Structure formats: C-alpha cells, structure tokens
Coordinates of N, CA and C in Angstrom, one line a residue:
M19 N 29.9 97.3 -59.2 CA 30.8 97.2 -60.2 C 30.5 95.9 -61.0
E20 N 30.3 96.0 -62.2 CA 30.1 94.7 -63.0 C 31.4 94.0 -63.3
K21 N 31.3 92.7 -63.2 CA 32.4 91.9 -63.4 C 32.2 91.1 -64.8
I22 N 33.1 91.0 -65.7 CA 32.8 90.3 -66.9 C 34.0 89.4 -67.2
T23 N 33.7 88.4 -68.0 CA 34.8 87.4 -68.3 C 35.0 87.4 -69.8
F24 N 36.2 87.5 -70.2 CA 36.6 87.5 -71.6 C 37.4 86.2 -71.9
E25 N 37.3 85.7 -73.1 CA 38.1 84.6 -73.5 C 39.0 85.0 -74.5
T26 N 40.3 84.7 -74.3 CA 41.4 85.1 -75.2 C 41.4 84.2 -76.4
E27 N 42.2 84.5 -77.5 CA 42.3 83.7 -78.6 C 42.7 82.3 -78.4
D28 N 43.5 82.2 -77.3 CA 44.0 80.8 -77.1 C 43.1 80.1 -76.0
G29 N 42.0 80.6 -75.8 CA 41.0 80.0 -74.8 C 41.1 80.3 -73.4
E30 N 42.0 81.1 -73.1 CA 42.2 81.5 -71.6 C 41.2 82.5 -71.2
K31 N 40.6 82.3 -70.0 CA 39.6 83.2 -69.5 C 40.2 84.3 -68.7
Q32 N 39.8 85.5 -68.8 CA 40.3 86.6 -68.0 C 39.1 87.4 -67.5
E33 N 39.2 87.7 -66.2 CA 38.0 88.5 -65.6 C 38.5 89.9 -65.5
F34 N 37.5 90.9 -65.7 CA 37.7 92.3 -65.6 C 36.5 92.9 -64.9
F35 N 36.7 94.1 -64.3 CA 35.7 94.8 -63.7 C 35.4 96.0 -64.7
V36 N 34.2 96.3 -65.0 CA 33.9 97.5 -65.8 C 33.8 98.7 -65.0
E37 N 34.6 99.6 -65.3 CA 34.7 100.8 -64.5 C 33.7 102.0 -65.2
E38 N 33.8 101.8 -66.5 CA 33.0 102.9 -67.3 C 32.8 102.3 -68.7
E39 N 31.9 102.9 -69.4 CA 31.7 102.7 -70.9 C 31.2 103.9 -71.6
T40 N 31.5 103.9 -72.9 CA 31.2 105.1 -73.7 C 31.1 104.5 -75.2
R41 N 30.6 105.5 -76.0 CA 30.4 105.3 -77.4 C 31.1 106.5 -78.1
V42 N 32.0 106.2 -79.0 CA 32.7 107.3 -79.6 C 32.9 106.9 -81.1
G43 N 32.3 107.7 -82.0 CA 32.3 107.5 -83.5 C 31.7 106.2 -83.8
G44 N 30.6 105.9 -83.1 CA 29.9 104.7 -83.4 C 30.4 103.3 -83.0
V45 N 31.5 103.5 -82.1 CA 32.3 102.3 -81.5 C 32.0 102.3 -80.1
D46 N 31.7 101.1 -79.5 CA 31.5 101.0 -78.0 C 32.9 100.7 -77.4
Y47 N 33.3 101.4 -76.3 CA 34.5 101.2 -75.6 C 34.2 100.9 -74.1
L48 N 35.0 100.0 -73.5 CA 34.9 99.8 -72.1 C 36.3 100.1 -71.4
L49 N 36.2 100.8 -70.2 CA 37.3 101.0 -69.4 C 37.2 99.9 -68.3
V50 N 38.1 99.0 -68.3 CA 38.1 97.8 -67.4 C 39.4 97.7 -66.6
T51 N 39.3 97.2 -65.4 CA 40.4 96.9 -64.5 C 40.5 95.4 -64.2
D52 N 41.7 95.0 -63.9 CA 41.9 93.6 -63.5 C 41.7 93.3 -62.1
S53 N 41.4 94.3 -61.3 CA 40.9 93.9 -59.9 C 40.0 95.1 -59.3
D54 N 39.4 94.9 -58.2 CA 38.6 96.0 -57.8 C 39.3 96.8 -56.7
G55 N 40.6 96.6 -56.5 CA 41.3 97.3 -55.5 C 42.0 98.6 -56.0
D56 N 42.7 99.3 -55.1 CA 43.4 100.5 -55.5 C 44.6 100.3 -56.4
E57 N 45.2 99.2 -56.5 CA 46.4 98.9 -57.2 C 46.0 98.2 -58.7
A58 N 44.9 98.4 -59.1 CA 44.4 97.7 -60.3 C 45.1 98.3 -61.6
N59 N 45.3 97.5 -62.6 CA 45.6 98.0 -63.9 C 44.5 98.2 -64.7
A60 N 44.5 99.3 -65.5 CA 43.3 99.7 -66.3 C 43.6 99.4 -67.8
Y61 N 42.6 99.0 -68.5 CA 42.7 98.7 -69.9 C 41.5 99.4 -70.6
I62 N 41.6 99.7 -71.9 CA 40.6 100.2 -72.7 C 40.3 99.1 -73.9
M63 N 39.0 98.7 -73.9 CA 38.7 97.6 -74.8 C 37.6 98.2 -75.8
K64 N 37.7 97.8 -77.0 CA 36.7 98.2 -78.0 C 35.9 97.0 -78.5
D65 N 34.6 97.4 -79.0 CA 33.8 96.3 -79.5 C 33.8 96.2 -81.0
L66 N 34.3 95.1 -81.5 CA 34.5 94.9 -82.9 C 33.3 94.2 -83.6
S67 N 32.2 93.9 -82.8 CA 31.1 93.1 -83.4 C 30.3 94.0 -84.3
R68 N 29.5 93.5 -85.2 CA 28.8 94.2 -86.2 C 27.3 94.1 -85.8
D69 N 26.6 95.0 -86.3 CA 25.1 95.1 -86.1 C 24.5 93.7 -86.5
G70 N 23.7 93.3 -85.6 CA 23.0 92.0 -85.8 C 23.7 90.8 -85.1
E71 N 25.0 91.0 -84.7 CA 25.6 89.9 -84.0 C 25.1 89.8 -82.5
E72 N 24.9 88.6 -82.1 CA 24.3 88.5 -80.7 C 25.3 88.7 -79.6
E73 N 26.6 88.5 -79.8 CA 27.6 88.7 -78.7 C 28.6 89.8 -79.2
A74 N 28.9 90.6 -78.2 CA 30.0 91.7 -78.5 C 31.3 90.9 -78.6
R75 N 32.1 91.5 -79.3 CA 33.6 91.0 -79.5 C 34.6 92.1 -79.2
F76 N 34.9 92.1 -77.8 CA 35.8 93.2 -77.4 C 37.3 92.8 -77.5
V77 N 38.1 93.7 -77.9 CA 39.6 93.5 -77.9 C 40.2 94.7 -77.3
M78 N 41.5 94.6 -76.8 CA 42.2 95.6 -76.2 C 42.6 96.7 -77.3
V79 N 42.5 97.9 -76.9 CA 42.9 99.0 -77.9 C 44.4 99.1 -77.9
E80 N 45.0 98.8 -79.0 CA 46.5 98.8 -79.1 C 47.1 99.9 -79.9
D81 N 46.3 100.7 -80.6 CA 46.8 101.8 -81.4 C 47.0 103.0 -80.4
D82 N 48.2 103.5 -80.4 CA 48.4 104.5 -79.4 C 47.6 105.8 -79.5
V83 N 47.4 106.2 -80.8 CA 46.6 107.4 -81.1 C 45.1 107.1 -80.5
E84 N 44.5 106.0 -80.9 CA 43.2 105.7 -80.5 C 43.1 105.6 -78.9
Y85 N 44.1 105.0 -78.4 CA 44.1 104.7 -76.9 C 44.2 106.1 -76.2
E86 N 45.0 107.0 -76.6 CA 45.2 108.3 -76.0 C 43.9 109.1 -76.1
A87 N 43.2 109.1 -77.3 CA 41.9 109.8 -77.5 C 40.9 109.3 -76.6
I88 N 40.7 108.0 -76.5 CA 39.6 107.3 -75.7 C 40.0 107.5 -74.2
A89 N 41.2 107.4 -73.8 CA 41.7 107.7 -72.5 C 41.3 109.1 -72.0
R90 N 41.3 110.0 -72.9 CA 41.0 111.4 -72.5 C 39.5 111.5 -72.3
V91 N 38.7 110.7 -73.0 CA 37.3 110.7 -72.9 C 36.9 110.1 -71.6
F92 N 37.5 109.0 -71.2 CA 37.3 108.3 -69.9 C 37.7 109.2 -68.8
A93 N 38.9 110.0 -68.9 CA 39.4 110.8 -67.9 C 38.4 111.9 -67.6
Q94 N 37.8 112.5 -68.6 CA 36.8 113.5 -68.4 C 35.5 113.0 -67.7
M95 N 35.2 111.7 -68.0 CA 34.1 111.1 -67.3 C 34.3 110.8 -65.9
M96 N 35.6 110.6 -65.5 CA 36.0 110.1 -64.2 C 37.1 111.0 -63.7
D97 N 36.8 111.8 -62.8 CA 37.8 112.8 -62.2 C 39.0 112.2 -61.5
D98 N 38.9 111.1 -60.9 CA 40.0 110.6 -60.1 C 40.8 109.5 -60.8
V99 N 40.8 109.4 -62.1 CA 41.6 108.4 -62.8 C 42.7 109.0 -63.6
T100 N 43.9 108.4 -63.4 CA 45.1 108.8 -64.2 C 45.5 107.7 -65.1
F101 N 45.7 108.1 -66.3 CA 46.1 107.0 -67.3 C 47.7 107.2 -67.6
A102 N 48.3 106.1 -67.7 CA 49.7 106.1 -67.9 C 50.0 106.0 -69.5

C-alpha cells in the first residue's frame, strides 16, 4: 500500500495510505485512509491540478452528491468497503 504525504493550507503535513484510485469524468480521485489498520477512517480526494502542472493538487471531496457518486464507484471496485 502506497503512503503519501499531503500538506494542508496551513502547512500541516498529513499522511495517508492510498487504497484505490480512479478517474471519473476526466477527474482523478483517490480513496485514502489515515492508517493501515482495521479501524482506519476513509476519505475521498480529487485532483484539482491542470494539464501541464508538475504536481497534483488533491483536496478532500466535500460536496455530498459528488462524494456519494464517487463512493459508489470505489465500493464497486472494492467488495469489502463500507462507506458511511
């Protein structure tokens, strides 16, 4: 499992484990967890970077409709995941 580090807007570093990734409607999404154990919290992040940018700019998906749609995609990809 790949471990990645993100920097928040206030400069704080957060580490996540990439569980899965997908592309929907031309947008890249990551399903990440905050630990590699059974009691991990899952988050969906989307890439806001534009073509030609060297680094991806991932942010948490906050829109409820978008979150539910992408959560269904990830749930189909992973049989044993339940999204709250």
